[in-house]
CSV table of C-alpha atoms and ligand atoms in Angstrom, one decimal:
chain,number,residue,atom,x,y,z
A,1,UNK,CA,-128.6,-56.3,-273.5
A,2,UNK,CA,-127.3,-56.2,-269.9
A,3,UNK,CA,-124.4,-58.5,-269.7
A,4,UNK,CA,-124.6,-61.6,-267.1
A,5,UNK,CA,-122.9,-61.4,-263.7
A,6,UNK,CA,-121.0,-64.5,-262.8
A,7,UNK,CA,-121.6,-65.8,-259.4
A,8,UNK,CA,-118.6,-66.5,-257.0
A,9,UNK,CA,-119.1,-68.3,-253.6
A,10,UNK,CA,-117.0,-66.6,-251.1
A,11,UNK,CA,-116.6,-68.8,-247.8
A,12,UNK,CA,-115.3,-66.6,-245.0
A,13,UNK,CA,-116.4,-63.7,-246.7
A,14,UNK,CA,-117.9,-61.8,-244.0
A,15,UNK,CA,-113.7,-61.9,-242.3
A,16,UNK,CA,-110.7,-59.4,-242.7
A,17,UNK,CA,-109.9,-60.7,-246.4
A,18,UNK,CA,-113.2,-62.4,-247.9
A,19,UNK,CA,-114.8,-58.8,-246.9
A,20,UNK,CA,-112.1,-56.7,-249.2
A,21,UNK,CA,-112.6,-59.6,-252.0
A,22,UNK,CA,-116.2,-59.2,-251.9
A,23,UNK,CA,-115.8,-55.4,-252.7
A,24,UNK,CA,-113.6,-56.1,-255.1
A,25,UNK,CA,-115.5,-58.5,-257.1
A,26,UNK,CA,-118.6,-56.5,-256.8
A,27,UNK,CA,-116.6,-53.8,-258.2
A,28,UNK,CA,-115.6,-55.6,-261.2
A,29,UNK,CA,-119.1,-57.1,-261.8
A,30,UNK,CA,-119.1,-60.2,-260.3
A,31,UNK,CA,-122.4,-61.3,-258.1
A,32,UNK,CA,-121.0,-62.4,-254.8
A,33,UNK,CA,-122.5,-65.2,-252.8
A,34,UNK,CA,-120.7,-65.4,-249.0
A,35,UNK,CA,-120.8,-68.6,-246.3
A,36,UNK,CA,-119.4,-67.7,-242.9
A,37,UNK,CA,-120.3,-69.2,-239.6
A,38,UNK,CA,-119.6,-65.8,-237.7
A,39,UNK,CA,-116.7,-67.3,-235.5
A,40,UNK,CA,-114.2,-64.8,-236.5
A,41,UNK,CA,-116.6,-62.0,-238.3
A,42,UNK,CA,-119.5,-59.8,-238.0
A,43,UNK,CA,-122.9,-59.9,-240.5
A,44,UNK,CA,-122.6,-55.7,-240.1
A,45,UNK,CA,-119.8,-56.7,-242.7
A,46,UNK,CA,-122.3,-57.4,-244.9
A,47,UNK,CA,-124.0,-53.9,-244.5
A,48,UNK,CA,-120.9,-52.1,-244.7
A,49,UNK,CA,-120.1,-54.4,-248.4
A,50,UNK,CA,-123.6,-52.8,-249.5
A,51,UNK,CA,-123.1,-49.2,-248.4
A,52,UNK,CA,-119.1,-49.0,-250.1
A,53,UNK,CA,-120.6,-50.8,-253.6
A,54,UNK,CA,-124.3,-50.1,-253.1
A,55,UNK,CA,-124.6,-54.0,-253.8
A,56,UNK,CA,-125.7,-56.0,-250.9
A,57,UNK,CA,-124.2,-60.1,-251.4
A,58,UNK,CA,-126.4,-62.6,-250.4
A,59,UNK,CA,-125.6,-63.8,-247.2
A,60,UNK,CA,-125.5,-67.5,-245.5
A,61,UNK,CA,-124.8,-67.8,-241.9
A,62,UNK,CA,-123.5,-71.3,-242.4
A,63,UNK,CA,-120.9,-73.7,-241.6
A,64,UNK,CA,-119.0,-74.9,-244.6
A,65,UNK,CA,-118.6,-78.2,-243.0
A,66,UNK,CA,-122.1,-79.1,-243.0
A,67,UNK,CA,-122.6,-80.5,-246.6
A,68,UNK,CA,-126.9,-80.0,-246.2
A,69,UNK,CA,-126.7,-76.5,-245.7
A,70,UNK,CA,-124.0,-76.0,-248.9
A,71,UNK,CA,-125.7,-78.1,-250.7
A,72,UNK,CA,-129.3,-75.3,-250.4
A,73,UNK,CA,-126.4,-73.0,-251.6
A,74,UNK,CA,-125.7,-74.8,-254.6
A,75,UNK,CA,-129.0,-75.2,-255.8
A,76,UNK,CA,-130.1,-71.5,-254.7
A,77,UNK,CA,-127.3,-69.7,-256.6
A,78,UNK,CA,-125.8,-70.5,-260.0
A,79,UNK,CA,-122.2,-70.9,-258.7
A,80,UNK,CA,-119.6,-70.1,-261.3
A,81,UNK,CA,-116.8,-70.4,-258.7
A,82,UNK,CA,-115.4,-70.8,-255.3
A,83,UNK,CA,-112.9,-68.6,-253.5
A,84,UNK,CA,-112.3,-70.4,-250.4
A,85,UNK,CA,-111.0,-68.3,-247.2
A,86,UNK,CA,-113.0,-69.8,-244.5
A,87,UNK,CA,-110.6,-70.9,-242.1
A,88,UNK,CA,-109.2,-70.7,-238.4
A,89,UNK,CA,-105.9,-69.0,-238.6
A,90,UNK,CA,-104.2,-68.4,-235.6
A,91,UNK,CA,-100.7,-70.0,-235.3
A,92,UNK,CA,-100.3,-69.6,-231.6
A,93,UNK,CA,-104.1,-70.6,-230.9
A,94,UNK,CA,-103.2,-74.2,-233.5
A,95,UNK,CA,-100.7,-75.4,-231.4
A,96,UNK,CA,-103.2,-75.2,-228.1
A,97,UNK,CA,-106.3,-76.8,-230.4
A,98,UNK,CA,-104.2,-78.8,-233.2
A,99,UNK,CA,-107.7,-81.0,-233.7
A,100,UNK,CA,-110.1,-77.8,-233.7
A,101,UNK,CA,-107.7,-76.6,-236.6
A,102,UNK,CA,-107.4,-79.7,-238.6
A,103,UNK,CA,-110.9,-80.6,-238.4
A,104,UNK,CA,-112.5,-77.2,-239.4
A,105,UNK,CA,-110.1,-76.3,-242.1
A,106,UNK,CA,-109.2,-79.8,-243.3
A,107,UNK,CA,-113.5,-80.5,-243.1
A,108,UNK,CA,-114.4,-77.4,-244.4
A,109,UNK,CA,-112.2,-77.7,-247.3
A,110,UNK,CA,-113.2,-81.6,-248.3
A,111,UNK,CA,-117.2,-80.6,-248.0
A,112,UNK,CA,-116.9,-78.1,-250.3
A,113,UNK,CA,-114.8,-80.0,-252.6
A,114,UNK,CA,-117.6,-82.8,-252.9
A,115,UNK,CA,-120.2,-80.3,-253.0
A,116,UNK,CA,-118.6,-78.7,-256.0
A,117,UNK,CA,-118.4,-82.1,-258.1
A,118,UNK,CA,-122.3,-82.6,-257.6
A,119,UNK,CA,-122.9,-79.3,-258.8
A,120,UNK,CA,-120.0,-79.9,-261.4
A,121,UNK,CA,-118.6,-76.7,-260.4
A,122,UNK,CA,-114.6,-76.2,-261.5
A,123,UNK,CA,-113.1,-73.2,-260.4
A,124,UNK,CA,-111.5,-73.0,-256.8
A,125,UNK,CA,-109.1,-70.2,-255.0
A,126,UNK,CA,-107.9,-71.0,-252.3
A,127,UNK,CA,-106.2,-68.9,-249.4
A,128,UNK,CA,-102.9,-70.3,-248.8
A,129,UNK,CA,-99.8,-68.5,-246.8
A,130,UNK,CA,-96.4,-68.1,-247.1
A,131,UNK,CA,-96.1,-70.4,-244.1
A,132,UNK,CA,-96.2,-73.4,-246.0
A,133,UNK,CA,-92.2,-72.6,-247.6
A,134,UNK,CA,-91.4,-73.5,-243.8
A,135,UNK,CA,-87.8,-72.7,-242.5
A,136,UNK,CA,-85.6,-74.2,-244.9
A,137,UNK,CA,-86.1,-71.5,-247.9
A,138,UNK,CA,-84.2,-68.5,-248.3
A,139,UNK,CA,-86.1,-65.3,-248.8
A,140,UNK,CA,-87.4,-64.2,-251.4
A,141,UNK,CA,-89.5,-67.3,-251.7
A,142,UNK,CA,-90.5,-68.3,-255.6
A,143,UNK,CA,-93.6,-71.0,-256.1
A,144,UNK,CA,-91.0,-73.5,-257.6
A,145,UNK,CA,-89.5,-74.0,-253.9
A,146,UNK,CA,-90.1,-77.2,-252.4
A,147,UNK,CA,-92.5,-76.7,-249.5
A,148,UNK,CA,-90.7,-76.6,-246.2
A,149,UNK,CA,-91.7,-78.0,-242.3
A,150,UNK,CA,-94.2,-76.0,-240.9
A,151,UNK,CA,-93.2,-74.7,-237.4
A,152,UNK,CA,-97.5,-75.1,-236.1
A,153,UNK,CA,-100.5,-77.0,-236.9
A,154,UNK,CA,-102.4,-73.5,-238.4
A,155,UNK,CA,-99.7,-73.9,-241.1
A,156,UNK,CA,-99.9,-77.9,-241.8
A,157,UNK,CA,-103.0,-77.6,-242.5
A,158,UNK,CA,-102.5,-75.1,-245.4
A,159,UNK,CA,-99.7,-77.2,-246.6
A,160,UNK,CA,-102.2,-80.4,-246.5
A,161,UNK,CA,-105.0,-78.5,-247.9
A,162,UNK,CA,-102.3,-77.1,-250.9
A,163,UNK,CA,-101.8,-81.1,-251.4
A,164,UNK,CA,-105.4,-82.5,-251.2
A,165,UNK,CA,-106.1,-79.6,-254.1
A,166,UNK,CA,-103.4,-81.3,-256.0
A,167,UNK,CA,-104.8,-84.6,-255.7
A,168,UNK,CA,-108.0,-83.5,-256.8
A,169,UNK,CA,-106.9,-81.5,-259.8
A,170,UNK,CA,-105.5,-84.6,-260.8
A,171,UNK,CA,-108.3,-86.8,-260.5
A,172,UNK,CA,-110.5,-84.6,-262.0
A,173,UNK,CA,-108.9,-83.0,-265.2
A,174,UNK,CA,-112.3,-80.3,-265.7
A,175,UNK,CA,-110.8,-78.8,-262.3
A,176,UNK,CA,-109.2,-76.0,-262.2
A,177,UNK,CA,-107.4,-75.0,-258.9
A,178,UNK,CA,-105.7,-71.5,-258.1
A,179,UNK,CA,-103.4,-71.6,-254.9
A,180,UNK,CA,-102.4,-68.3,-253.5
A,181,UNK,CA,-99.5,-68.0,-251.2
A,182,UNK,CA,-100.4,-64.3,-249.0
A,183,UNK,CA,-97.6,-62.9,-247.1
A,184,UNK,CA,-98.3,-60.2,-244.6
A,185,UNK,CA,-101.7,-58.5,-245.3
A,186,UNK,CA,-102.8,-54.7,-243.4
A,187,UNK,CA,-104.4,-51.8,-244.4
A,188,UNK,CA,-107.8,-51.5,-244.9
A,189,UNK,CA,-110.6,-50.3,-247.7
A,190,UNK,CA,-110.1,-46.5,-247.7
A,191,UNK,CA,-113.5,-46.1,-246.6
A,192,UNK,CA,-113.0,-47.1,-243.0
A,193,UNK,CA,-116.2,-49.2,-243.7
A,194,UNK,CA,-114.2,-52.5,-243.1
A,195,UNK,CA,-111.2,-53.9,-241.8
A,196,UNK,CA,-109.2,-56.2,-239.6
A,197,UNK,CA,-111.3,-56.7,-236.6
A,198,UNK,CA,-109.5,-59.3,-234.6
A,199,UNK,CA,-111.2,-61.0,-231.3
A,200,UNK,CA,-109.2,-60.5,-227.8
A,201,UNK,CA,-105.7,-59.7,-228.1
A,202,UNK,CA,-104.3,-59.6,-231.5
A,203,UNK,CA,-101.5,-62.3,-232.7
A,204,UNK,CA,-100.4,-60.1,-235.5
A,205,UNK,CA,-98.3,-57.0,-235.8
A,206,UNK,CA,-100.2,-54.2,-237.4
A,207,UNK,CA,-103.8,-54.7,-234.8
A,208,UNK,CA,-101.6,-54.3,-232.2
A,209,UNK,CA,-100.0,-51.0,-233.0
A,210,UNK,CA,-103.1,-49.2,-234.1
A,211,UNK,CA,-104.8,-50.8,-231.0
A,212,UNK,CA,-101.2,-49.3,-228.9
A,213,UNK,CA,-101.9,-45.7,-231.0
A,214,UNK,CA,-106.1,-45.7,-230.4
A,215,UNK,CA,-105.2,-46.5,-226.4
A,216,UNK,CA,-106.5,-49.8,-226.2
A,217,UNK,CA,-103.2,-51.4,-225.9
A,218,UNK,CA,-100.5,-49.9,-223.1
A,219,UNK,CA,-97.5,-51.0,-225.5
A,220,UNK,CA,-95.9,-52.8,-228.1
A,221,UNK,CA,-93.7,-55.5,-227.9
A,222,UNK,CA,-91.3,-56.1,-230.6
A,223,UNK,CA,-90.4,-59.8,-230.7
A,224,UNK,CA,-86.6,-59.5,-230.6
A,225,UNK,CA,-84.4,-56.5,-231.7
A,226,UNK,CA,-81.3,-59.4,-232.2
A,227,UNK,CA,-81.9,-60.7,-235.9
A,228,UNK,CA,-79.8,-60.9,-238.5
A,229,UNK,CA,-81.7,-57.3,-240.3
A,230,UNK,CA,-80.6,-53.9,-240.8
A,231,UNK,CA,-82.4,-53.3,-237.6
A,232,UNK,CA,-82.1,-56.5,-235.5
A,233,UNK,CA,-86.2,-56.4,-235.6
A,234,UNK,CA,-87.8,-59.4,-238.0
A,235,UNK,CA,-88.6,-58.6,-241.5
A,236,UNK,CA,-91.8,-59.3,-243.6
A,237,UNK,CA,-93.7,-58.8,-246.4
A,238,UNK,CA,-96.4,-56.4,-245.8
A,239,UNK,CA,-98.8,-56.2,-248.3
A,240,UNK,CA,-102.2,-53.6,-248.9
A,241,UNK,CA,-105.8,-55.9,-248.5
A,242,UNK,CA,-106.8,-54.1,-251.2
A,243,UNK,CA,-104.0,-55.2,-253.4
A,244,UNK,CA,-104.6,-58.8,-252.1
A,245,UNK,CA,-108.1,-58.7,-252.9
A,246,UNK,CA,-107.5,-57.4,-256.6
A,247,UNK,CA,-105.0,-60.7,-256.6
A,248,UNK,CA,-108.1,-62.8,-256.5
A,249,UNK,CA,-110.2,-61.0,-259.1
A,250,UNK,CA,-106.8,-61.7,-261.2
A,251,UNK,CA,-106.9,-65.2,-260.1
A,252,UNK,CA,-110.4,-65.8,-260.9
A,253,UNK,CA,-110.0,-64.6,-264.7
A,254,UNK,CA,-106.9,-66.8,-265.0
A,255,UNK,CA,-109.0,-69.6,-263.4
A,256,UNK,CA,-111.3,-69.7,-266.0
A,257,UNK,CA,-109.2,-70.2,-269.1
A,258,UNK,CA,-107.0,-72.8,-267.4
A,259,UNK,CA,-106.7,-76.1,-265.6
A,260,UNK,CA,-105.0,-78.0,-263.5
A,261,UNK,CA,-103.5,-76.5,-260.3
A,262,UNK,CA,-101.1,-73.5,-260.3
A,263,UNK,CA,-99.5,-71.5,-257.4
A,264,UNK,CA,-99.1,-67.8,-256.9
A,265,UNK,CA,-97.5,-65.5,-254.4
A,266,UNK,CA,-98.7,-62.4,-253.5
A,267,UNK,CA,-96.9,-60.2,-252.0
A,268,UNK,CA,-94.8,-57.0,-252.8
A,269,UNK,CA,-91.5,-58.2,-253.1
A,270,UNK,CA,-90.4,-55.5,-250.4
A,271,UNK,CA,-89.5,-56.3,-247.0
A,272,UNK,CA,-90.0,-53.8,-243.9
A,273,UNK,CA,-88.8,-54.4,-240.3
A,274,UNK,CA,-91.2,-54.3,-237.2
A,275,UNK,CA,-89.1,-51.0,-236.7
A,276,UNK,CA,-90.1,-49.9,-240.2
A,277,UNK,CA,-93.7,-50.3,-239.4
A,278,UNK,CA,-93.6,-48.8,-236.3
A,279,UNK,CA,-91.9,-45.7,-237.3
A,280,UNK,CA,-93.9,-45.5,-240.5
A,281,UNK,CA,-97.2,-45.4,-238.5
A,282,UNK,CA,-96.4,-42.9,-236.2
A,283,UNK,CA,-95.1,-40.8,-238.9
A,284,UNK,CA,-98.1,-40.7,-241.1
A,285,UNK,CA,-100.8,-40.9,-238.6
A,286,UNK,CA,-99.4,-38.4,-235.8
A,287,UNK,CA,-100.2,-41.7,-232.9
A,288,UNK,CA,-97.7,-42.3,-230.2
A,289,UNK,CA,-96.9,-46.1,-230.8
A,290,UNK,CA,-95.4,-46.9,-227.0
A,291,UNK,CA,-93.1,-50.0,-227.3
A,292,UNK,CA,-90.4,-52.2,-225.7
A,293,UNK,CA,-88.1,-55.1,-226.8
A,294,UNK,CA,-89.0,-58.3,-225.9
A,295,UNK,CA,-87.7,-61.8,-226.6
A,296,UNK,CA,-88.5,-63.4,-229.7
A,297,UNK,CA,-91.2,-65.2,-230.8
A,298,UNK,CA,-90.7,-69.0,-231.0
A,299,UNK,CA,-91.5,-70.0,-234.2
A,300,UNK,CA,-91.0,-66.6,-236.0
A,301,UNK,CA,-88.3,-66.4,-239.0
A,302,UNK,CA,-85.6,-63.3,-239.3
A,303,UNK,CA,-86.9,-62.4,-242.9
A,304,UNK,CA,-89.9,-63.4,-245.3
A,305,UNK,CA,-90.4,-61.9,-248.8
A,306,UNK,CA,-92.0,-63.0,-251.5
A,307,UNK,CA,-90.9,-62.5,-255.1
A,308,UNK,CA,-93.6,-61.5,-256.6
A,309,UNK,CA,-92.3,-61.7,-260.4
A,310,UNK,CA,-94.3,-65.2,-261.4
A,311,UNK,CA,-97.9,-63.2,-260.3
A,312,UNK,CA,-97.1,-60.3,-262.8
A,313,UNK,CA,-95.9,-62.4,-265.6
A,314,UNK,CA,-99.1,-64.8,-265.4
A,315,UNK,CA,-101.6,-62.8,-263.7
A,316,UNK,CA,-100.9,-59.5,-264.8
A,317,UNK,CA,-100.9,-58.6,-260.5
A,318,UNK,CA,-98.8,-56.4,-259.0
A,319,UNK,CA,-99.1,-54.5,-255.3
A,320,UNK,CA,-99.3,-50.6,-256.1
A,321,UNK,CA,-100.0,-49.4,-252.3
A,322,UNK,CA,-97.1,-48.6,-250.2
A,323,UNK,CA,-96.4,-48.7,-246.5
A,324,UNK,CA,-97.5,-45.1,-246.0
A,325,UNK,CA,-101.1,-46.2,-247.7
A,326,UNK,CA,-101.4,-48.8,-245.7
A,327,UNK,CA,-100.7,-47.5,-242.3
A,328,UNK,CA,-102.8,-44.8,-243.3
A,329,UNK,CA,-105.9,-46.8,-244.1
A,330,UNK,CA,-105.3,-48.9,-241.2
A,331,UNK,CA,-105.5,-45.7,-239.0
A,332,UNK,CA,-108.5,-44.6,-240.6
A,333,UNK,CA,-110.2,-48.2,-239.9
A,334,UNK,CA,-109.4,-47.8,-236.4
A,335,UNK,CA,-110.3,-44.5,-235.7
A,336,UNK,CA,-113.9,-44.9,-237.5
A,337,UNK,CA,-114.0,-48.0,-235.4
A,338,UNK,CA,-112.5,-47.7,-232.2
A,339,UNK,CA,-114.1,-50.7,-231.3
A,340,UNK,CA,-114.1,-53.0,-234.4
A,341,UNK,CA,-117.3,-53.7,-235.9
A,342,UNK,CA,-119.0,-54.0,-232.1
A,343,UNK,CA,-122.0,-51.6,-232.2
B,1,LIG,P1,-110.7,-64.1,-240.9
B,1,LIG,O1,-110.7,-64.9,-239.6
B,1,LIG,O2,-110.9,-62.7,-240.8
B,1,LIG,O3,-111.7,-64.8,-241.9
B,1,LIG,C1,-112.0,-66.1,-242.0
B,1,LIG,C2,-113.5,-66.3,-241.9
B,1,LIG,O4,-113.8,-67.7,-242.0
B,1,LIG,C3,-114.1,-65.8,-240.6
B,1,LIG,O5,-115.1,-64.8,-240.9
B,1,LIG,C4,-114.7,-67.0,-240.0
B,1,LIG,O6,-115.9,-66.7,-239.3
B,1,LIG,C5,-114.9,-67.9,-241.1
B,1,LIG,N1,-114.9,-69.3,-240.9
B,1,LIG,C6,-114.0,-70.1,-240.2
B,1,LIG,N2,-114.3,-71.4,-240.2
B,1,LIG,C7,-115.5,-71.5,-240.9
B,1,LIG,C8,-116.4,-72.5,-241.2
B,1,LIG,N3,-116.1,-73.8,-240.8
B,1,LIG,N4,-117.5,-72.3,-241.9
B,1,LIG,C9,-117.8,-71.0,-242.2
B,1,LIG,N5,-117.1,-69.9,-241.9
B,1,LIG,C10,-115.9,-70.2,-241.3
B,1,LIG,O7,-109.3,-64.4,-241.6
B,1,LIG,P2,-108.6,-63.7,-242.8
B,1,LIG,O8,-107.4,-62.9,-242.3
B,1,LIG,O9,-109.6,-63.0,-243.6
B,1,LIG,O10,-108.0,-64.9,-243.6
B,1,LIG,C11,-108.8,-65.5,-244.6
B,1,LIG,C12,-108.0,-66.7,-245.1
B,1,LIG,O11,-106.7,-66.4,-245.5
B,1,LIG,C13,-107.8,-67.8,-244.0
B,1,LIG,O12,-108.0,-69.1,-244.6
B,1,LIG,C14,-106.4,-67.6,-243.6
B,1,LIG,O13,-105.9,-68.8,-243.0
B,1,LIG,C15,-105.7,-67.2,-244.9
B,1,LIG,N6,-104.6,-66.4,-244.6
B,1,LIG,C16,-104.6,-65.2,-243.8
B,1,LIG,C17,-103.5,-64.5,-243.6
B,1,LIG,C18,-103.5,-63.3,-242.7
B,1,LIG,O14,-102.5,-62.8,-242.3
B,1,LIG,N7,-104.7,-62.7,-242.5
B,1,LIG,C19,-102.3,-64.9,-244.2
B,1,LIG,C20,-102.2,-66.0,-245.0
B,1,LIG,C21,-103.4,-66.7,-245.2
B,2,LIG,C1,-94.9,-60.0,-238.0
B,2,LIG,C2,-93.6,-59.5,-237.3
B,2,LIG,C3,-93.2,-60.7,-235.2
B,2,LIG,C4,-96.6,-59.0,-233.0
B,2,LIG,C5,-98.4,-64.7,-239.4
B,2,LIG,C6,-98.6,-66.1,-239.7
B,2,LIG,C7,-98.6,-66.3,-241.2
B,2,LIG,C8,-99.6,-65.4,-241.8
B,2,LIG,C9,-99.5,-64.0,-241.4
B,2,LIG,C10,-101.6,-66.7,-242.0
B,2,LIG,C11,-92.8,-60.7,-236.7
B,2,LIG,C12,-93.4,-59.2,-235.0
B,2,LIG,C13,-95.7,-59.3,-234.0
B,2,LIG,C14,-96.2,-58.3,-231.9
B,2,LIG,C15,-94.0,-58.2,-232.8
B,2,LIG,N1,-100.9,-65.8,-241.4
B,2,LIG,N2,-94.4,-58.9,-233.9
B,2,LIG,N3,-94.9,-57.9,-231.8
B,2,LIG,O1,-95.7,-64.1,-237.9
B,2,LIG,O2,-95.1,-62.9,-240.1
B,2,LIG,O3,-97.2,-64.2,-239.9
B,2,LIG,O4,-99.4,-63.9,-240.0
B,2,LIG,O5,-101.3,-67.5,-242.8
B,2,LIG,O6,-98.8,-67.7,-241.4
B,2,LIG,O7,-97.5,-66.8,-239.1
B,2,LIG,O8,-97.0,-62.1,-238.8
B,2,LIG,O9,-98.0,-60.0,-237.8
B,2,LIG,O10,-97.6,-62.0,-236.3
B,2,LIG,O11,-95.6,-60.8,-237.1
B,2,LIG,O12,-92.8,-57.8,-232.7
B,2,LIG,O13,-97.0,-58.1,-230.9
B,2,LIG,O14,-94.0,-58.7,-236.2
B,2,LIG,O15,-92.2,-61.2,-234.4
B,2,LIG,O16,-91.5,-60.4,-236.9
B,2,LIG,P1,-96.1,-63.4,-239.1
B,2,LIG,P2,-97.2,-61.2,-237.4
């Protein structure tokens, strides 16, 4: 008797995280159903899915905030669950189109809530960030912390999204809601099949050195070398994708023996300066990483970590990939892709 394969909606599947999930799942058996509009993604993501697990997910080039087209979803698929990364993310792009961001991920978010109580469907992960403990709470952050004041719109609408969840689990006790706090996530699968693929100039630290190294990018430069760190340069907590995306297969078991809403970080509990990466990449790769000291960022902390020790207790979680792995499988992404997914 073959045993049955649980479907999981994944929205935003076909992006950096969603894509590393949906292996992931697929891996451990799961039948993987993904919704993404294509703003931020490619569909050759969902070829590359099928050629690294030889599964190909069914794909829907939708909108998760039109409720007709989610609803076909629903009654096409026999959805077990919902992990829920569809989303615009970038801080510095929120705080030029503060209504674009609330309205897509607050929207998104409430259609697929009501879609899920017709179809009487429990189980929902959500993508949350370590931007919603704000500036108040010293590193490393634990889940018991009182959320802090977001410093952009991109992160209100995770801390609103983390509260609307609440008020639902709430109202409906059959509900069962898993929030995951991600801190810095790099690296890619070790295929080179996928990977981050950001559009224009990246926001984030790691696209921007392997785009310096692959000669897409003149230089770096580092946000401020005059924090309070070993090294004066900002500290974070980078974390594998791949470890991330084994976070959710975790959450998804503990999902369905549980209810009610519960919070989880994942992270690695380490923290490592821009400096750190920088050197780290050049060393394992052999890449010249040209840079310069700049300013810092408005809005950026000195030092984020997570403590990671609630996610091992209660998940049974824990990062294994070090920084060497995941400038190493970042590299490889970028040098089978010198161009991101773009044929
Ligand atoms: P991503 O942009 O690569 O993936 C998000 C996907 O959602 C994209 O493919 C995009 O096309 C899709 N999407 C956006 N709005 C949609 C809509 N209305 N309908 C259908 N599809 C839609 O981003 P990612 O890095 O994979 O992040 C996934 C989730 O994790 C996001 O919610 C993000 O806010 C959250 N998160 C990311 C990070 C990070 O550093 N990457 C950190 C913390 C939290
Ligand atoms: C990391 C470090 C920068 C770029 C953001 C969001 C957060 C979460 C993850 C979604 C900082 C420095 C960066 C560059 C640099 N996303 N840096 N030069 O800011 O920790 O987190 O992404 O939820 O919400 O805020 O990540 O990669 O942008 O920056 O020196 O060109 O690298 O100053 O110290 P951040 P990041």
């Amino acid at each position: 008797m073959t045993k049955e394969r649980l479907t999981y909606l994944l929205t935003g599947g076909t992006g950096y995280i969603g894509s590393h999930t949906a292996v992931e799942m697929i891996n451990n058996g799961y039948e993987v159903v993904i919704v993404d509009n294509l703003y931020n993604s490619s569909d050759v993501v969902v070829d590359r899915i099928e050629k690294i697990t030889g599964i190909r997910p069914k794909f829907y080039p939708y909108d998760v905030r039109d409720k007709d087209t989610l609803r076909r979803v629903f009654e096409e698929n026999s959805i077990e669950g919902v992990i829920h990364f569809a989303g615009l993310k970038s801080v510095g792009e929120s705080v030029d189109r503060p209504l674009d961001y609330y309205r897509n991920n607050l929207d998104s978010t409430l259609s697929l809530l009501e879609i899920m109580k017709e179809f009487n469907v429990n189980n929902f992960v959500f993508s949350s960030s370590a931007t919603v403990y704000g500036e108040g709470n010293p590193s490393p952050y634990t889940e018991d912390m009182p959320k802090g004041n977001c410093s952009n719109p991109y992160g209100w609408t995770k801390s609103m999204i983390e509260q609307i969840l609440t008020d639902a689990a709430v109202a409906n006790p059959e509900l069962s809601v898993v929030l995951l706090r991600y801190f810095n996530p790099i690296g890619a699968h070790e295929s080179g099949l996928i990977g981050e693929d950001p559009q224009g100039i990246p926001n984030n630290l790691m696209p921007y050195v392997s785009q310096v190294a692959i000669g897409r990018r003149e230089k770096l430069t580092i946000f401020g070398n005059d924090y309070d760190t070993p090294d004066g340069t900002g500290e974070r907590d980078f974390i594998h994708v791949v470890d991330l995306a084994e976070g959710h297969v975790k959450a998804i078991d503990y999902a369905k023996s549980h209810k009610g809403i519960e919070v989880f970080n994942l992270g690695t509990g380490n923290p490592y300066s821009v400096l750190d990466i920088v050197n780290t990449f050049m060393e394992v790769t052999g890449a010249e990483v040209k840079y310069e000291f700049g300013p810092r960022r408005a809005g950026d902390l000195a030092a984020v970590w997570a403590d990671p020790s609630k996610s091992e207790k209660v998940l049974g979680w824990k990062a294994t990939r070090d920084l060497r792995k995941m400038c190493e499988d970042t590299w490889n992404w970028q040098k089978n892709n010198p161009n991101g997914y773009k044929k």
